[in-house]
Tab-separated table of C-alpha atoms in Angstrom:
chain	number	residue	atom	x	y	z
A	1	MET	CA	-63.827	75.167	-227.047
A	2	VAL	CA	-61.066	72.774	-228.115
A	3	VAL	CA	-58.589	73.855	-230.809
A	4	ASN	CA	-57.736	71.146	-233.309
A	5	VAL	CA	-54.067	70.968	-234.300
A	6	ALA	CA	-52.744	69.483	-237.538
A	7	ILE	CA	-48.973	69.058	-237.573
A	8	VAL	CA	-46.714	69.057	-240.627
A	9	GLY	CA	-43.299	67.777	-239.604
A	10	VAL	CA	-43.155	65.330	-236.716
A	11	GLY	CA	-39.426	65.180	-236.132
A	12	LEU	CA	-37.733	66.220	-232.910
A	13	VAL	CA	-39.742	69.392	-232.227
A	14	GLY	CA	-43.074	68.122	-233.548
A	15	SER	CA	-42.795	64.932	-231.511
A	16	GLU	CA	-41.832	66.883	-228.381
A	17	PHE	CA	-44.868	69.147	-228.791
A	18	ILE	CA	-47.199	66.138	-229.011
A	19	ALA	CA	-45.533	64.641	-225.933
A	20	GLN	CA	-46.086	67.873	-223.989
A	21	VAL	CA	-49.761	68.038	-224.992
A	22	ILE	CA	-50.303	64.412	-223.954
A	23	ALA	CA	-48.333	64.848	-220.701
A	24	THR	CA	-50.374	67.898	-219.667
A	25	GLN	CA	-53.675	66.269	-220.684
A	26	SER	CA	-54.675	69.559	-222.270
A	27	LYS	CA	-58.388	70.279	-222.357
A	28	LYS	CA	-57.872	73.083	-224.884
A	29	ILE	CA	-55.788	71.358	-227.571
A	30	ALA	CA	-56.472	68.214	-229.606
A	31	VAL	CA	-53.875	66.919	-232.073
A	32	VAL	CA	-56.044	65.481	-234.857
A	33	ALA	CA	-53.616	65.203	-237.785
A	34	VAL	CA	-49.935	64.477	-238.283
A	35	ALA	CA	-47.805	64.422	-241.414
A	36	ASN	CA	-44.256	63.718	-242.444
A	37	SER	CA	-42.766	64.108	-245.913
A	38	ARG	CA	-44.212	60.774	-247.047
A	39	GLN	CA	-47.609	60.283	-245.429
A	40	PHE	CA	-50.269	61.837	-243.243
A	41	LEU	CA	-52.987	60.728	-240.888
A	42	THR	CA	-56.144	62.501	-239.801
A	43	SER	CA	-58.386	61.386	-236.962
A	44	PRO	CA	-61.873	62.393	-235.770
A	45	THR	CA	-60.626	62.026	-232.189
A	46	PRO	CA	-57.413	63.270	-230.529
A	47	LEU	CA	-54.361	61.212	-231.373
A	48	THR	CA	-52.783	59.300	-228.497
A	49	ALA	CA	-49.270	58.203	-227.567
A	50	SER	CA	-49.493	55.542	-230.304
A	51	TRP	CA	-49.567	58.205	-233.046
A	52	LYS	CA	-46.244	57.103	-234.571
A	53	THR	CA	-47.534	53.571	-235.052
A	54	ASP	CA	-50.809	54.938	-236.402
A	55	LEU	CA	-48.985	57.169	-238.878
A	56	ALA	CA	-47.026	54.176	-240.178
A	57	SER	CA	-50.194	52.075	-240.548
A	58	PRO	CA	-52.241	51.459	-243.731
A	59	ALA	CA	-54.741	54.041	-242.445
A	60	SER	CA	-52.346	56.837	-243.456
A	61	LYS	CA	-52.353	58.454	-246.902
A	62	ALA	CA	-49.666	59.690	-249.279
A	63	PHE	CA	-48.655	63.219	-248.311
A	64	THR	CA	-48.950	66.276	-250.467
A	65	LEU	CA	-49.796	69.706	-249.153
A	66	ASP	CA	-52.949	69.792	-251.289
A	67	ALA	CA	-54.133	66.345	-250.118
A	68	PHE	CA	-53.378	67.172	-246.482
A	69	THR	CA	-55.249	70.477	-246.702
A	70	ALA	CA	-58.228	68.913	-248.509
A	71	SER	CA	-58.458	66.296	-245.752
A	72	LEU	CA	-58.501	69.011	-243.084
A	73	ALA	CA	-61.157	70.961	-244.990
A	74	ALA	CA	-63.313	67.851	-245.393
A	75	SER	CA	-63.186	67.125	-241.669
A	76	LYS	CA	-63.466	70.766	-240.628
A	77	ALA	CA	-65.701	70.950	-237.590
A	78	THR	CA	-67.005	73.820	-235.526
A	79	ASN	CA	-63.724	73.853	-233.604
A	80	PRO	CA	-60.982	76.166	-234.899
A	81	THR	CA	-58.037	74.447	-236.589
A	82	VAL	CA	-54.362	75.369	-236.232
A	83	VAL	CA	-51.875	74.103	-238.790
A	84	LEU	CA	-48.538	73.687	-237.032
A	85	ASP	CA	-45.539	73.701	-239.365
A	86	CYS	CA	-42.574	72.091	-237.632
A	87	THR	CA	-40.486	71.836	-240.791
A	88	SER	CA	-37.816	74.209	-242.051
A	89	ASN	CA	-39.174	73.851	-245.571
A	90	GLU	CA	-39.684	76.818	-247.928
A	91	THR	CA	-42.422	75.074	-249.908
A	92	VAL	CA	-44.437	74.475	-246.746
A	93	ALA	CA	-43.911	78.105	-245.684
A	94	ALA	CA	-45.158	79.315	-249.076
A	95	TYR	CA	-48.399	77.420	-248.436
A	96	TYR	CA	-49.382	79.543	-245.426
A	97	PRO	CA	-51.582	81.916	-247.474
A	98	THR	CA	-53.577	78.920	-248.710
A	99	TRP	CA	-54.163	77.718	-245.160
A	100	LEU	CA	-55.053	81.189	-243.946
A	101	ALA	CA	-57.434	81.775	-246.856
A	102	SER	CA	-59.093	78.460	-245.919
A	103	GLY	CA	-59.729	79.772	-242.407
A	104	PHE	CA	-56.982	77.830	-240.655
A	105	HIS	CA	-54.664	79.485	-238.144
A	106	VAL	CA	-50.900	78.944	-238.472
A	107	VAL	CA	-48.262	78.426	-235.769
A	108	THR	CA	-44.654	77.641	-236.602
A	109	PRO	CA	-40.978	77.707	-235.594
A	110	ASN	CA	-40.111	77.757	-239.336
A	111	LYS	CA	-38.250	81.007	-240.131
A	112	LYS	CA	-38.630	80.839	-243.914
A	113	ALA	CA	-41.950	82.689	-244.320
A	114	PHE	CA	-40.877	85.508	-242.013
A	115	SER	CA	-37.303	86.027	-243.213
A	116	GLY	CA	-37.535	85.084	-246.891
A	117	ASP	CA	-39.572	86.578	-249.725
A	118	LEU	CA	-40.938	89.929	-248.559
A	119	ALA	CA	-44.035	89.586	-250.766
A	120	LEU	CA	-44.929	86.306	-249.029
A	121	TYR	CA	-44.486	87.914	-245.622
A	122	LYS	CA	-46.756	90.812	-246.585
A	123	LYS	CA	-49.387	88.428	-247.969
A	124	ILE	CA	-49.413	86.541	-244.671
A	125	LYS	CA	-49.771	89.808	-242.739
A	126	GLU	CA	-52.585	90.883	-245.060
A	127	LEU	CA	-54.527	87.676	-244.402
A	128	ALA	CA	-53.779	87.554	-240.663
A	129	ASN	CA	-54.609	91.224	-240.147
A	130	GLY	CA	-56.083	91.101	-236.654
A	131	ALA	CA	-59.610	91.894	-237.810
A	132	PRO	CA	-62.427	90.108	-235.954
A	133	GLY	CA	-62.772	86.571	-237.285
A	134	SER	CA	-59.569	86.695	-239.332
A	135	PRO	CA	-57.081	83.814	-239.078
A	136	MET	CA	-54.127	84.173	-236.738
A	137	VAL	CA	-50.404	83.536	-237.202
A	138	TYR	CA	-47.984	83.051	-234.313
A	139	HIS	CA	-44.275	82.361	-234.703
A	140	GLU	CA	-42.723	82.992	-231.288
A	141	SER	CA	-40.333	80.072	-231.701
A	142	THR	CA	-38.691	81.489	-234.833
A	143	VAL	CA	-36.434	83.625	-232.591
A	144	GLY	CA	-35.137	82.435	-229.236
A	145	ALA	CA	-37.184	79.198	-229.174
A	146	GLY	CA	-39.484	79.560	-226.158
A	147	LEU	CA	-38.153	82.917	-224.964
A	148	PRO	CA	-40.840	85.648	-225.133
A	149	VAL	CA	-38.967	87.690	-227.738
A	150	ILE	CA	-41.513	88.267	-230.491
A	151	ASN	CA	-44.380	88.581	-228.029
A	152	THR	CA	-42.461	91.309	-226.177
A	153	LEU	CA	-41.576	93.121	-229.394
A	154	ASN	CA	-45.194	92.977	-230.571
A	155	ASP	CA	-46.306	94.437	-227.246
A	156	LEU	CA	-43.802	97.284	-227.553
A	157	VAL	CA	-44.865	98.057	-231.119
A	158	ASN	CA	-48.612	97.676	-230.517
A	159	THR	CA	-48.527	100.057	-227.540
A	160	GLY	CA	-46.795	102.746	-229.567
A	161	ASP	CA	-43.286	102.513	-228.150
A	162	LYS	CA	-40.485	103.660	-230.472
A	163	ILE	CA	-37.853	100.984	-231.103
A	164	THR	CA	-34.399	102.513	-231.309
A	165	LYS	CA	-32.302	99.336	-231.250
A	166	ILE	CA	-32.639	95.561	-230.975
A	167	GLU	CA	-29.376	93.795	-230.249
A	168	GLY	CA	-28.800	90.202	-229.346
A	169	ILE	CA	-26.866	86.976	-229.304
A	170	PHE	CA	-29.405	84.924	-231.220
A	171	SER	CA	-27.429	81.726	-231.847
A	172	GLY	CA	-26.988	79.197	-229.052
A	173	THR	CA	-24.135	77.686	-231.063
A	174	LEU	CA	-22.196	80.924	-231.450
A	175	SER	CA	-23.027	81.889	-227.890
A	176	TYR	CA	-21.374	78.699	-226.637
A	177	ILE	CA	-18.365	79.095	-228.941
A	178	PHE	CA	-17.515	82.675	-228.014
A	179	ASN	CA	-18.483	82.394	-224.339
A	180	ASN	CA	-15.828	79.688	-224.088
A	181	PHE	CA	-13.273	81.116	-226.506
A	182	SER	CA	-13.308	84.753	-225.432
A	183	THR	CA	-13.400	85.355	-221.690
A	184	LEU	CA	-11.862	87.757	-219.196
A	185	ASP	CA	-11.792	84.992	-216.583
A	186	THR	CA	-8.066	84.615	-215.872
A	187	SER	CA	-8.642	81.242	-214.194
A	188	ALA	CA	-9.969	79.740	-217.452
A	189	ALA	CA	-7.481	77.803	-219.544
A	190	PRO	CA	-6.894	79.357	-222.997
A	191	CYS	CA	-8.738	77.550	-225.796
A	192	LYS	CA	-7.955	77.314	-229.475
A	193	PHE	CA	-10.847	78.476	-231.648
A	194	SER	CA	-10.832	75.258	-233.694
A	195	LYS	CA	-10.961	73.195	-230.492
A	196	VAL	CA	-13.981	75.090	-229.172
A	197	VAL	CA	-15.781	74.595	-232.510
A	198	SER	CA	-14.901	70.888	-232.464
A	199	VAL	CA	-16.232	70.465	-228.917
A	200	ALA	CA	-19.416	72.341	-229.823
A	201	LYS	CA	-19.879	70.011	-232.793
A	202	ASP	CA	-19.319	66.915	-230.646
A	203	LEU	CA	-21.878	68.191	-228.110
A	204	GLY	CA	-24.458	68.601	-230.878
A	205	TYR	CA	-24.611	72.388	-230.566
A	206	THR	CA	-23.618	73.047	-234.170
A	207	GLU	CA	-25.213	72.023	-237.440
A	208	PRO	CA	-23.622	68.893	-238.989
A	209	ASP	CA	-21.487	71.371	-240.936
A	210	PRO	CA	-20.480	74.123	-238.443
A	211	ARG	CA	-20.100	76.602	-241.289
A	212	ASP	CA	-23.912	76.770	-241.393
A	213	ASP	CA	-23.624	78.460	-237.988
A	214	LEU	CA	-20.396	80.388	-238.526
A	215	ASN	CA	-21.540	82.003	-241.784
A	216	GLY	CA	-24.100	84.063	-239.837
A	217	MET	CA	-27.082	83.343	-242.070
A	218	ASP	CA	-29.210	81.821	-239.305
A	219	VAL	CA	-28.623	84.908	-237.166
A	220	ALA	CA	-29.414	87.099	-240.182
A	221	ARG	CA	-32.792	85.386	-240.601
A	222	LYS	CA	-33.626	86.210	-236.976
A	223	VAL	CA	-32.535	89.819	-237.450
A	224	ILE	CA	-34.822	90.068	-240.486
A	225	ILE	CA	-37.756	88.595	-238.546
A	226	LEU	CA	-37.369	91.054	-235.681
A	227	GLY	CA	-36.830	93.951	-238.056
A	228	ARG	CA	-40.038	93.133	-239.910
A	229	VAL	CA	-42.018	92.824	-236.690
A	230	ALA	CA	-40.634	96.248	-235.776
A	231	GLY	CA	-41.956	97.623	-239.075
A	232	LEU	CA	-38.878	97.485	-241.323
A	233	ASP	CA	-38.880	95.866	-244.770
A	234	LEU	CA	-35.642	93.957	-244.180
A	235	THR	CA	-34.339	91.389	-246.667
A	236	GLN	CA	-31.185	89.304	-246.957
A	237	GLU	CA	-29.784	92.028	-249.220
A	238	THR	CA	-30.289	94.807	-246.669
A	239	VAL	CA	-28.611	93.063	-243.725
A	240	ASN	CA	-24.819	93.272	-243.589
A	241	VAL	CA	-23.579	89.822	-242.525
A	242	GLU	CA	-20.025	89.109	-241.383
A	243	ASN	CA	-19.217	85.543	-242.398
A	244	ILE	CA	-16.468	84.446	-240.021
A	245	VAL	CA	-15.645	81.291	-241.990
A	246	PRO	CA	-12.207	81.934	-243.526
A	247	GLU	CA	-12.708	82.431	-247.268
A	248	SER	CA	-10.351	79.634	-248.299
A	249	LEU	CA	-12.362	77.146	-246.215
A	250	ARG	CA	-15.801	77.975	-247.620
A	251	SER	CA	-15.749	75.598	-250.600
A	252	LEU	CA	-14.260	72.569	-248.826
A	253	SER	CA	-16.128	69.505	-247.609
A	254	SER	CA	-17.259	69.573	-243.992
A	255	GLU	CA	-14.522	67.122	-243.001
A	256	GLU	CA	-11.836	69.140	-244.809
A	257	PHE	CA	-13.118	72.302	-243.147
A	258	MET	CA	-12.728	70.817	-239.675
A	259	ASN	CA	-9.257	69.513	-240.542
A	260	ARG	CA	-8.114	72.887	-241.888
A	261	LEU	CA	-9.729	75.147	-239.286
A	262	PRO	CA	-6.703	74.902	-236.898
A	263	ASP	CA	-4.675	76.709	-239.604
A	264	PHE	CA	-6.651	79.832	-238.673
A	265	ASP	CA	-6.380	79.589	-234.889
A	266	GLU	CA	-3.738	82.323	-234.964
A	267	HIS	CA	-6.161	84.662	-236.779
A	268	PHE	CA	-8.903	84.206	-234.186
A	269	GLU	CA	-6.397	84.347	-231.317
A	270	LYS	CA	-5.186	87.723	-232.563
A	271	LEU	CA	-8.750	89.080	-232.589
A	272	ASN	CA	-9.324	87.739	-229.109
A	273	LYS	CA	-6.084	89.142	-227.660
A	274	GLU	CA	-6.815	92.588	-229.064
A	275	ALA	CA	-10.207	92.539	-227.359
A	276	ILE	CA	-8.941	91.223	-224.025
A	277	GLN	CA	-6.099	93.754	-223.905
A	278	ASN	CA	-8.825	96.416	-223.968
A	279	GLY	CA	-10.888	94.711	-221.259
A	280	GLN	CA	-13.355	93.363	-223.830
A	281	VAL	CA	-14.626	90.044	-225.165
A	282	LEU	CA	-15.774	88.882	-228.594
A	283	ARG	CA	-19.443	88.132	-229.192
A	284	TYR	CA	-21.299	87.319	-232.412
A	285	VAL	CA	-24.245	89.702	-232.439
A	286	GLY	CA	-27.274	90.570	-234.530
A	287	LEU	CA	-28.442	94.180	-234.670
A	288	VAL	CA	-31.635	95.881	-235.816
A	289	ASP	CA	-31.127	99.643	-235.959
A	290	PRO	CA	-34.314	101.401	-237.145
A	291	VAL	CA	-32.894	104.861	-236.353
A	292	HIS	CA	-29.885	104.632	-238.658
A	293	GLY	CA	-31.300	101.958	-240.987
A	294	LYS	CA	-28.287	99.701	-240.495
A	295	SER	CA	-29.133	96.129	-239.551
A	296	SER	CA	-26.221	93.734	-239.302
A	297	VAL	CA	-24.654	90.525	-238.047
A	298	THR	CA	-21.093	91.015	-236.828
A	299	LEU	CA	-18.346	89.777	-234.544
A	300	ALA	CA	-18.183	92.627	-232.040
A	301	ARG	CA	-16.361	93.578	-228.827
A	302	TYR	CA	-18.087	94.212	-225.508
A	303	PRO	CA	-16.657	95.400	-222.181
A	304	ALA	CA	-16.866	93.258	-219.060
A	305	SER	CA	-19.681	95.468	-217.726
A	306	HIS	CA	-21.961	94.652	-220.668
A	307	PRO	CA	-24.619	91.926	-220.174
A	308	PHE	CA	-23.428	90.169	-223.354
A	309	ALA	CA	-19.948	89.731	-221.852
A	310	SER	CA	-21.167	87.759	-218.845
A	311	LEU	CA	-23.323	85.308	-220.811
A	312	LYS	CA	-22.740	81.646	-219.963
A	313	GLY	CA	-23.197	78.350	-221.782
A	314	SER	CA	-25.318	78.493	-224.921
A	315	ASP	CA	-27.892	81.031	-223.728
A	316	ASN	CA	-29.471	83.643	-225.969
A	317	ILE	CA	-29.767	87.252	-224.861
A	318	ILE	CA	-31.810	89.998	-226.521
A	319	ALA	CA	-31.816	93.674	-225.560
A	320	PHE	CA	-34.606	96.031	-226.647
A	321	THR	CA	-33.743	99.729	-226.441
A	322	THR	CA	-36.801	101.915	-226.884
A	323	GLU	CA	-38.137	105.350	-226.071
A	324	ARG	CA	-39.740	103.934	-222.909
A	325	PHE	CA	-36.808	101.631	-222.133
A	326	PRO	CA	-33.648	103.715	-222.712
A	327	SER	CA	-31.992	101.283	-220.308
A	328	PRO	CA	-32.561	98.133	-222.375
A	329	LEU	CA	-35.267	95.606	-221.627
A	330	ILE	CA	-33.339	92.324	-221.588
A	331	ILE	CA	-34.541	88.771	-222.210
A	332	GLN	CA	-32.118	85.939	-221.530
A	333	GLY	CA	-32.268	82.160	-221.391
A	334	ALA	CA	-32.109	78.933	-223.370
A	335	GLY	CA	-32.777	79.813	-226.987
A	336	ALA	CA	-32.505	76.384	-228.575
A	337	GLY	CA	-33.602	72.803	-227.979
A	338	ALA	CA	-36.697	70.738	-228.683
A	339	ALA	CA	-38.259	71.164	-225.226
A	340	VAL	CA	-38.145	74.972	-225.133
A	341	THR	CA	-39.085	75.280	-228.815
A	342	ALA	CA	-42.113	73.050	-228.251
A	343	PHE	CA	-42.966	75.157	-225.197
A	344	GLY	CA	-43.000	78.282	-227.381
A	345	ILE	CA	-45.278	76.528	-229.876
A	346	TYR	CA	-47.578	75.319	-227.092
A	347	THR	CA	-47.991	78.827	-225.665
A	348	ASP	CA	-48.748	80.218	-229.145
A	349	ILE	CA	-51.524	77.677	-229.666
A	350	LEU	CA	-52.925	78.375	-226.212
A	351	LYS	CA	-53.120	82.059	-227.194
A	352	ILE	CA	-55.211	81.093	-230.212
A	353	ALA	CA	-57.386	78.872	-228.012
A	354	GLU	CA	-58.007	81.780	-225.651
A	355	ARG	CA	-58.695	84.293	-228.416
A	356	THR	CA	-61.125	82.028	-230.285
A	357	GLN	CA	-63.167	81.603	-227.090
A	358	GLN	CA	-63.681	85.317	-226.587
């Protein structure tokens, strides 16, 4: 049985997913609807490589979530339908219960529904409760892009393992910055913190305003997601977040921030020297601690022997410490980018395809 996929948000990740489906000539997935913020297009047959032209044609309709959903319901066939949300929009995330109640499955890399309003999260879990015939929700790509982070955590929880700690470097941006800024490699030339941030920005690793990475909120959202999957009712208020943007630079324009950041190189250099003198490095880490009830996002020190200290490039690394895995189960690899995010989405939809055929 083919699974029909309707995509909201056809930017970088949405477009890459369509390209992967077309390239693999999938026999299990058919993209039958696409939407951007202005218009949408539905088709009785799978969309082809000309979908962008088709979406811009007079055949498309003005987009609203209600109109898009009504169109899907009107064309609902015997095949199961997955709504794929590739936006980062809160309004779209709040619509998931409507889709689920209509019998559609949901797959998404959008963190908002899983890290925002706790009542929304619980409503989604109530509707996608795992009962026979109930709709399914997969969001592997909300943490670590295509890395099997949430799938692994679900497996640990569903088999009765006791989670004692989840710790990780969840931001590719902050991974790159601190892997290059704080190193015990004596052959590496010393780098100013502001220079590393500037290079990361030029390489496209950071958000247009790097403070959106440095303030820790993206990492906090991932901590909340993992904490909730592990059974904790985490919210933004219950996660202690260390914002490493100097306070006097928080209200400036992005350009002023970059111009003034060198004024604080001495501050970051002091932190780094203190760590290195103790055989440690600085890493920006998210922590879920169910045992002590203290989940956090902090700039922490790690010895050279720790897996976090030897991380390279912009990789993510996540360590699960459990009753069965007292020596942590570690997942490491590329945790950002359109290709790996689309891969995570693709595997989620294939799971739904497999489960709906059982």
